[in-house]
Amino acid sequence: MSLDDWIRKEPRQFEYFHRLMGYLILSLLITVYYYTSPDTHYQLYVPIFLVLVLIITPRLSNWLLYRYNTKIKRAILFVMDMAVIAVILSAIHLNLVLTFLTIFVILYTTISNKISFLVLSLAGLIGIAIFYLCNIFIFGFGEYFEQTTGELTVLGFVCLLIYFGVGSLYQRSQIQYISNRKSYYYEQMNRYMEFANQLSRYAPVQLWQSIMKGESEAKIEYKRKKMTIFFSDIQGFTELSETLIPDDLAFLLNDYLSHMTEIAKQYEATVDKFMGDAILIFFGDPISQGVEQDAKTCLDMAIDMRQQMKLLRERWIKMGYPALHIRMGISTGYCHVGNYGAAHRMAYTIVGRDANLAARLQSAAAVDEILISDDTYSLIKNDYLCAPKSPIRLKGIQHLVNTWQVMEKYTSRKSDYQRWFDYEYKGFHLLLNLDEVQNYEYPELIGVLEKMIVRIQKQQNMTNSQGIVKLNLADEVIEEPIDHH
């Protein structure tokens, strides 16, 4: 195994390797010091002590990791290293060059292991205590800061360069390795995000965003909520498909669906599915602004779609295609929404009566008409101009269904479109509820109001500004002057 392979090991293994190298260097230096310096006694036993420390270090490191964490483990091992260095400094009697080299090693270890000042201070106190204990009981007090021999000086600097060089090489290699891994994970993340974006086109955008954020899971489950459902298709598209070639048909369909889907996205609608030229959209899950606001947002979307269809129709006619029109149905009610299917293949959709009702309303709507249910109308009637239609019978629904045709959204004064009038002033009281009036009753109401206007105008002509009845010329009495002659 090469040195480069060794240093690519995990940090724990290199940490032990670097400590092993440092202890071997100290053993070499203490051995050379023993044979090159006078007045030496027990220095030759120090390498044996270092070997014993190296033997117990791996088990101590594993035990510290098991009981505590990496930070505490590094702090305790640093204190142990300071104790070993104190023994070495006592053995060499603070040899001048070797002492300064040892100080450099301590600083290097402190910085590389990110040792705190508190731990450094504690380790320093323990090291000083061990230093004096070794002087008293083992090595004695000799001449301190003696000049270092040439051989020991050269060997000390060579060993220091090797120790620092291996550490720097490891740090540089780790930085490069981490940088490469970071680039790899970044590329993989972009790759998976690209895949996720591609897959998201097969599911509602709100659903996959909720899954990506961890707010929901891809499992079979559903819930009951009150929602507004939108259903639309193109009038006569089935017949058109028999006359157009597949390429032209695909162009029209994709052009239509892309524009409609973009509008639905702007209103944060959940696009359930495409069924040929039909689109099923709902509001209320997984994003909801409240039942009433969801219904209003759905109508805003439908009105924009109707306007967009006009633009598309004009463009298609200029391109030589026939005029196409849209039909839309909207219903509000309780549905079950969630994931249906099997564990390995599921669909996020809605199930319920009102989902079927929206489809039936769409099929009953006229061209370019937005037909809504009675429940939807009760939520939006104060903000949209709607025309009541005669109750109709829809397939799959037993009773007659009240429907309303959406004309437009109120854009001027609300009083211009209000459906309830209650006005009273000095003998005049008008109470009108247009929700209770049918279309065929409008002429009769207009006739009554016109008679009232004529009568009020006649009364106005009969009175003056003070409200006094005017007299006709025949009613006036002309007094002739009295002749006194």
C-alpha positions as MATLAB code, in Angstrom:
seq = 'MSLDDWIRKEPRQFEYFHRLMGYLILSLLITVYYYTSPDTHYQLYVPIFLVLVLIITPRLSNWLLYRYNTKIKRAILFVMDMAVIAVILSAIHLNLVLTFLTIFVILYTTISNKISFLVLSLAGLIGIAIFYLCNIFIFGFGEYFEQTTGELTVLGFVCLLIYFGVGSLYQRSQIQYISNRKSYYYEQMNRYMEFANQLSRYAPVQLWQSIMKGESEAKIEYKRKKMTIFFSDIQGFTELSETLIPDDLAFLLNDYLSHMTEIAKQYEATVDKFMGDAILIFFGDPISQGVEQDAKTCLDMAIDMRQQMKLLRERWIKMGYPALHIRMGISTGYCHVGNYGAAHRMAYTIVGRDANLAARLQSAAAVDEILISDDTYSLIKNDYLCAPKSPIRLKGIQHLVNTWQVMEKYTSRKSDYQRWFDYEYKGFHLLLNLDEVQNYEYPELIGVLEKMIVRIQKQQNMTNSQGIVKLNLADEVIEEPIDHH';
ca = [
       0.000    0.000    0.000;
       1.403    3.368   -1.081;
       1.652    6.403    1.157;
      -1.044    8.109   -0.898;
      -3.381    5.154   -0.369;
      -2.612    5.214    3.327;
      -3.398    8.873    3.820;
      -6.648    8.483    1.901;
      -7.922    6.315    4.722;
     -10.457    7.717    7.075;
      -9.171   10.411    9.491;
      -9.108    8.051   12.484;
      -6.641    5.742   10.766;
      -4.399    8.575    9.600;
      -4.510   10.111   13.063;
      -3.086    6.901   14.518;
      -0.547    6.670   11.678;
       0.619   10.244   12.247;
       0.915    9.657   15.989;
       2.856    6.444   15.291;
       5.231    8.397   13.046;
       5.707   11.099   15.688;
       6.439    8.577   18.440;
       8.916    6.719   16.212;
      10.679   10.008   15.456;
      10.842   10.791   19.190;
      12.205    7.291   19.861;
      14.877    7.807   17.219;
      15.857   11.196   18.610;
      16.003    9.977   22.214;
      18.111    7.013   21.165;
      20.594    9.216   19.288;
      20.620   11.601   22.258;
      21.429    8.684   24.611;
      24.503    7.706   22.606;
      25.750   11.201   21.719;
      25.310   13.048   25.002;
      27.122   12.587   28.335;
      25.423   11.953   31.652;
      22.530    9.809   30.366;
      20.911    7.118   32.506;
      17.439    5.786   31.685;
      16.740    7.519   28.341;
      17.057    4.219   26.488;
      13.870    2.946   28.208;
      11.760    5.832   26.857;
      11.175    4.146   23.430;
       9.762    1.123   25.290;
       7.390    3.474   27.119;
       6.323    4.982   23.789;
       5.621    1.528   22.345;
       3.352    0.738   25.302;
       1.509    4.016   24.778;
       1.032    3.195   21.081;
      -0.350   -0.233   21.977;
      -3.074    1.135   24.228;
      -3.907    4.178   22.041;
      -6.286    2.417   19.545;
      -8.400    0.819   22.294;
      -8.444    4.053   24.260;
      -9.519    5.959   21.144;
     -12.348    3.502   20.409;
     -13.538    3.579   24.025;
     -13.582    7.388   24.054;
     -15.575    7.476   20.812;
     -18.018    4.954   22.225;
     -18.546    6.825   25.490;
     -18.160   10.414   24.312;
     -17.526   12.112   20.955;
     -14.699   13.023   18.604;
     -14.017   16.385   20.258;
     -13.530   14.884   23.723;
     -11.461   12.050   22.278;
      -9.075   14.477   20.581;
      -8.791   16.553   23.759;
      -7.882   13.522   25.915;
      -5.392   12.170   23.375;
      -3.826   15.632   23.133;
      -3.346   15.639   26.917;
      -1.726   12.185   26.596;
       0.601   13.510   23.864;
       1.566   16.424   26.102;
       2.412   13.971   28.862;
       4.611   11.986   26.452;
       6.377   15.170   25.295;
       6.939   16.166   28.951;
       8.693   12.825   29.518;
      10.832   13.398   26.400;
      11.785   16.936   27.430;
      12.748   15.691   30.862;
      14.856   12.915   29.286;
      16.772   15.319   27.031;
      17.121   17.943   29.805;
      15.499   20.589   27.624;
      18.060   20.251   24.849;
      17.981   23.593   23.035;
      17.243   22.591   19.435;
      15.078   19.582   20.294;
      13.000   21.649   22.727;
      12.191   24.260   20.081;
      11.360   21.524   17.566;
       9.046   19.957   20.119;
       7.302   23.272   20.705;
       6.680   23.541   16.943;
       5.134   20.049   16.974;
       2.854   21.032   19.875;
       1.665   24.145   18.025;
       1.103   22.158   14.827;
      -0.935   19.525   16.675;
      -2.951   22.177   18.487;
      -3.913   23.931   15.251;
      -4.573   20.794   13.174;
      -6.742   19.196   15.875;
      -8.484   22.483   16.745;
      -7.659   22.213   20.438;
      -9.299   24.841   22.589;
      -7.288   27.208   24.778;
      -8.754   25.652   27.929;
      -7.612   22.155   26.940;
      -4.205   23.513   25.908;
      -3.783   25.208   29.280;
      -4.834   22.087   31.187;
      -2.505   19.898   29.123;
       0.346   22.367   29.709;
      -0.115   22.216   33.497;
      -0.224   18.407   33.420;
       2.899   18.373   31.208;
       4.821   20.643   33.619;
       3.869   18.431   36.557;
       5.018   15.276   34.738;
       8.218   17.022   33.642;
       9.255   17.780   37.250;
       8.181   14.352   38.493;
      10.382   12.707   35.858;
      13.261   14.971   36.833;
      12.876   14.111   40.504;
      12.361   10.336   40.269;
      13.967    9.246   36.974;
      16.276   11.533   34.995;
      17.477   13.948   37.647;
      18.302   17.619   37.300;
      21.076   18.179   34.794;
      22.331   20.977   32.627;
      19.391   22.537   30.786;
      19.412   24.155   27.332;
      22.669   22.586   26.324;
      24.033   23.028   22.852;
      22.826   20.324   20.471;
      25.304   18.271   18.514;
      25.432   18.711   14.757;
      24.201   15.188   14.062;
      21.221   15.560   16.399;
      20.383   18.998   15.010;
      20.331   17.783   11.397;
      18.381   14.674   12.353;
      15.877   16.751   14.346;
      15.155   19.117   11.462;
      14.900   16.254    8.969;
      12.420   14.422   11.218;
      10.438   17.638   11.752;
      10.208   18.229    7.989;
       9.074   14.641    7.435;
       6.434   14.924   10.167;
       5.118   18.263    8.881;
       5.378   17.125    5.262;
       3.282   14.006    5.794;
       0.702   16.011    7.715;
       0.536   18.696    5.023;
       0.329   16.073    2.313;
      -2.573   14.457    4.114;
      -4.345   17.775    4.580;
      -3.899   18.669    0.924;
      -5.009   15.224   -0.138;
      -8.059   15.401    2.122;
      -8.970   18.828    0.744;
      -8.656   17.522   -2.792;
     -10.603   14.402   -1.894;
     -13.364   16.420   -0.243;
     -13.436   18.798   -3.208;
     -13.765   15.877   -5.615;
     -16.494   14.306   -3.502;
     -18.264   17.630   -3.283;
     -18.131   17.975   -7.071;
     -19.350   14.404   -7.457;
     -22.273   14.897   -5.076;
     -23.070   18.229   -6.706;
     -23.173   16.565  -10.119;
     -25.290   13.737   -8.738;
     -27.632   16.198   -7.058;
     -28.063   18.127  -10.301;
     -28.599   14.852  -12.113;
     -31.258   13.700   -9.690;
     -32.868   17.144   -9.685;
     -33.035   16.980  -13.464;
     -34.632   13.539  -13.221;
     -37.028   14.836  -10.563;
     -37.996   17.775  -12.772;
     -38.648   15.416  -15.648;
     -40.685   13.036  -13.499;
     -42.589   15.950  -11.954;
     -44.193   16.592  -15.317;
     -46.167   13.391  -14.829;
     -47.608   14.519  -11.492;
     -49.172   17.708  -10.097;
     -46.468   20.228   -9.259;
     -47.886   20.766   -5.752;
     -47.702   17.028   -5.065;
     -44.066   16.451   -5.999;
     -42.994   19.671   -4.265;
     -44.721   18.443   -1.111;
     -42.924   15.101   -1.415;
     -39.543   16.763   -2.056;
     -40.010   18.934    1.048;
     -40.876   15.878    3.152;
     -44.387   17.141    3.887;
     -46.070   14.069    2.391;
     -45.187   10.500    1.458;
     -45.832    8.395   -1.618;
     -48.180    5.882   -0.026;
     -51.785    4.863   -0.470;
     -53.869    7.252    1.602;
     -56.679    9.733    1.098;
     -58.705   12.331    2.967;
     -62.105   13.995    2.672;
     -62.108   17.704    1.847;
     -64.438   20.287    0.370;
     -62.996   21.258   -2.972;
     -63.806   23.022   -6.223;
     -63.467   20.858   -9.322;
     -62.964   22.127  -12.875;
     -63.557   20.067  -16.011;
     -63.177   21.235  -19.615;
     -62.890   19.911  -23.136;
     -62.900   21.165  -26.735;
     -66.238   21.148  -28.522;
     -66.143   18.853  -31.559;
     -62.562   17.693  -31.036;
     -63.487   14.022  -31.453;
     -65.033   14.685  -34.856;
     -62.056   16.864  -35.780;
     -59.623   14.024  -35.024;
     -61.149   12.021  -37.876;
     -60.396   14.736  -40.444;
     -56.900   15.892  -39.429;
     -53.640   14.031  -39.873;
     -52.004   12.895  -36.598;
     -49.269   15.562  -36.716;
     -51.749   18.433  -37.015;
     -53.960   16.905  -34.360;
     -51.011   16.523  -31.980;
     -49.978   20.140  -32.612;
     -53.434   21.499  -31.811;
     -53.787   19.345  -28.707;
     -50.355   20.151  -27.301;
     -50.732   23.851  -28.089;
     -54.083   23.923  -26.307;
     -52.977   21.886  -23.284;
     -49.733   23.828  -22.807;
     -51.544   27.190  -22.697;
     -54.290   25.933  -20.410;
     -51.791   24.268  -18.067;
     -49.724   27.449  -17.854;
     -52.832   29.384  -16.799;
     -53.645   26.717  -14.196;
     -50.086   27.001  -12.881;
     -50.460   30.763  -12.452;
     -53.496   30.184  -10.218;
     -51.742   27.374   -8.262;
     -54.336   24.855   -9.382;
     -53.743   21.115   -9.111;
     -53.843   19.637  -12.604;
     -55.138   16.114  -12.038;
     -54.978   14.567  -15.486;
     -55.417   14.985  -19.236;
     -57.963   12.736  -20.950;
     -57.472   13.464  -24.619;
     -58.626   17.066  -24.989;
     -60.306   17.044  -21.553;
     -58.633   18.558  -18.478;
     -59.468   17.758  -14.854;
     -58.296   20.412  -12.371;
     -59.168   20.956   -8.727;
     -58.571   23.517   -5.984;
     -58.270   22.734   -2.266;
     -55.429   20.225   -2.006;
     -52.553   20.158   -1.307;
     -52.721   23.998   -1.380;
     -55.897   25.726   -0.237;
     -56.880   29.344    0.437;
     -60.217   28.421    1.950;
     -63.301   26.964    0.277;
     -64.730   30.313   -0.858;
     -61.465   31.707   -2.188;
     -60.685   28.413   -3.935;
     -63.996   28.674   -5.799;
     -63.312   32.287   -6.815;
     -59.793   31.437   -7.953;
     -61.184   28.598  -10.037;
     -63.608   30.978  -11.768;
     -60.825   33.486  -12.427;
     -58.845   30.673  -14.038;
     -61.823   29.571  -16.139;
     -62.448   33.123  -17.385;
     -58.769   33.481  -18.343;
     -58.908   30.137  -20.138;
     -61.954   31.258  -22.107;
     -60.152   34.452  -23.105;
     -57.013   32.511  -24.045;
     -59.108   30.160  -26.155;
     -60.307   33.139  -28.209;
     -56.716   34.061  -28.999;
     -55.815   30.478  -29.840;
     -58.879   30.152  -32.067;
     -57.939   33.231  -34.082;
     -54.373   31.953  -34.492;
     -55.525   28.482  -35.527;
     -57.932   29.920  -38.103;
     -55.082   31.934  -39.662;
     -53.073   28.699  -39.837;
     -55.879   26.982  -41.717;
     -57.444   25.000  -38.893;
     -61.171   25.073  -38.087;
     -62.580   27.222  -35.298;
     -62.540   25.375  -31.968;
     -64.466   26.248  -28.835;
     -64.174   25.246  -25.198;
     -66.778   24.050  -22.691;
     -66.237   24.234  -18.951;
     -68.002   22.857  -15.887;
     -67.303   23.730  -12.242;
     -68.640   22.123   -9.084;
     -67.928   22.514   -5.365;
     -68.415   19.804   -2.776;
     -66.829   17.137   -0.620;
     -64.507   14.664   -2.337;
     -61.909   12.121   -1.333;
     -58.461   13.204   -2.495;
     -55.229   11.250   -2.211;
     -53.187    8.402   -3.634;
     -55.077    5.513   -5.194;
     -53.785    2.330   -6.796;
     -51.108   -0.163   -5.768;
     -47.921    0.199   -3.742;
     -45.747    0.122   -6.892;
     -48.071    2.226   -9.070;
     -50.413    4.875   -7.740;
     -52.166    8.025   -8.908;
     -52.963   11.216   -7.052;
     -56.566   12.075   -7.879;
     -60.024   12.872   -6.517;
     -63.063   10.632   -6.144;
     -66.586   11.802   -5.378;
     -69.967   12.969   -6.600;
     -68.869   16.515   -7.338;
     -66.010   15.328   -9.522;
     -68.593   13.554  -11.689;
     -70.895   16.584  -11.482;
     -68.187   18.869  -12.908;
     -67.774   16.504  -15.863;
     -71.542   16.375  -16.416;
     -71.804   20.190  -16.251;
     -69.083   20.479  -18.841;
     -70.916   18.129  -21.197;
     -74.146   20.143  -20.716;
     -72.472   23.525  -21.274;
     -72.780   25.389  -24.541;
     -69.755   26.482  -26.541;
     -67.519   28.960  -24.688;
     -69.764   28.632  -21.656;
     -68.761   28.248  -18.012;
     -71.475   26.272  -16.237;
     -71.324   26.047  -12.446;
     -73.299   24.198   -9.802;
     -75.581   25.768   -7.221;
     -73.044   25.184   -4.420;
     -70.347   26.997   -6.361;
     -72.696   29.879   -7.151;
     -73.510   30.387   -3.465;
     -69.802   30.987   -2.834;
     -69.072   33.380   -5.702;
     -72.345   35.194   -6.398;
     -71.231   38.443   -4.751;
     -68.246   38.834   -7.082;
     -69.371   37.406  -10.418;
     -72.233   38.118  -12.776;
     -74.070   34.857  -13.333;
     -77.232   34.047  -15.256;
     -79.553   31.354  -13.876;
     -80.470   28.526  -16.201;
     -83.410   26.175  -16.098;
     -82.839   23.086  -13.925;
     -81.407   20.257  -16.007;
     -81.206   16.508  -15.662;
     -77.665   15.136  -15.840;
     -76.571   11.610  -16.519;
     -75.924    9.637  -13.349;
     -77.724   12.197  -11.110;
     -81.300   11.418  -10.109;
     -82.712   14.840   -9.283;
     -82.714   18.018  -11.349;
     -79.644   20.190  -10.983;
     -79.718   23.978  -10.699;
     -76.995   25.541  -12.826;
     -75.645   29.008  -13.458;
     -73.823   30.464  -16.420;
     -70.832   32.622  -15.497;
     -70.860   35.815  -17.538;
     -68.044   37.937  -16.116;
     -66.451   39.214  -12.950;
     -67.700   42.458  -11.441;
     -65.245   45.122  -12.557;
     -67.303   48.321  -12.071;
     -69.352   49.496   -9.122;
     -70.809   46.600   -7.231;
     -74.214   48.325   -7.142;
     -74.392   47.938  -10.925;
     -74.548   44.178  -10.480;
     -76.100   43.706   -7.079;
     -78.955   41.223   -6.909;
     -80.687   42.560   -3.792;
     -82.353   45.953   -3.514;
     -84.027   47.268   -0.372;
     -84.701   51.006   -0.678;
     -87.185   52.975    1.490;
     -87.754   56.736    1.576;
     -90.888   58.729    2.653;
     -93.683   56.621    1.274;
     -91.517   54.732   -1.224;
     -90.288   51.174   -0.526;
     -88.575   48.980   -3.141;
     -87.696   45.408   -2.212;
     -86.200   43.348   -5.057;
     -84.401   40.010   -4.872;
     -83.185   38.961   -8.321;
     -82.195   35.538   -7.020;
     -85.889   34.774   -6.663;
     -86.845   36.071  -10.124;
     -86.816   33.868  -13.217;
     -85.848   35.055  -16.676;
     -89.407   34.928  -18.024;
     -90.573   37.244  -15.199;
     -88.266   40.115  -16.150;
     -90.681   41.736  -18.700;
     -93.464   41.848  -16.115;
     -91.162   43.511  -13.563;
     -89.945   46.007  -16.126;
     -93.590   46.864  -16.970;
     -94.446   47.482  -13.322;
     -91.387   49.690  -12.830;
     -92.161   51.645  -16.000;
     -95.756   52.308  -14.771;
     -94.305   53.551  -11.479;
     -91.944   55.875  -13.340;
     -94.773   57.270  -15.475;
     -96.933   57.847  -12.391;
     -94.079   59.602  -10.531;
     -93.338   61.772  -13.560;
     -97.061   62.705  -13.822;
     -97.102   63.633  -10.148;
     -93.983   65.706  -10.674;
     -95.686   67.618  -13.496;
     -98.779   68.207  -11.346;
     -96.927   69.897   -8.459;
     -94.601   72.813   -8.155;
     -91.264   72.945   -6.385;
     -93.044   73.441   -3.033;
     -95.125   70.325   -3.589;
     -98.374   72.335   -4.096;
    -100.706   71.104   -6.795;
    -100.729   73.358   -9.834;
    -104.082   74.752  -11.127;
    -105.202   74.571  -14.716;
    -106.232   77.694  -16.599;
    -109.898   76.736  -16.310;
    -109.599   76.414  -12.584;
    -108.283   79.962  -12.091;
    -110.831   82.662  -10.893;
    -110.308   86.056  -12.508;
    -111.841   88.931  -10.544;
    -113.085   91.795  -12.709;
    -112.522   95.349  -11.407;
    -115.602   97.043   -9.802;
    -116.933  100.058  -11.616;
    -117.834  102.735   -9.036;
    -119.622  104.848  -11.549;
];
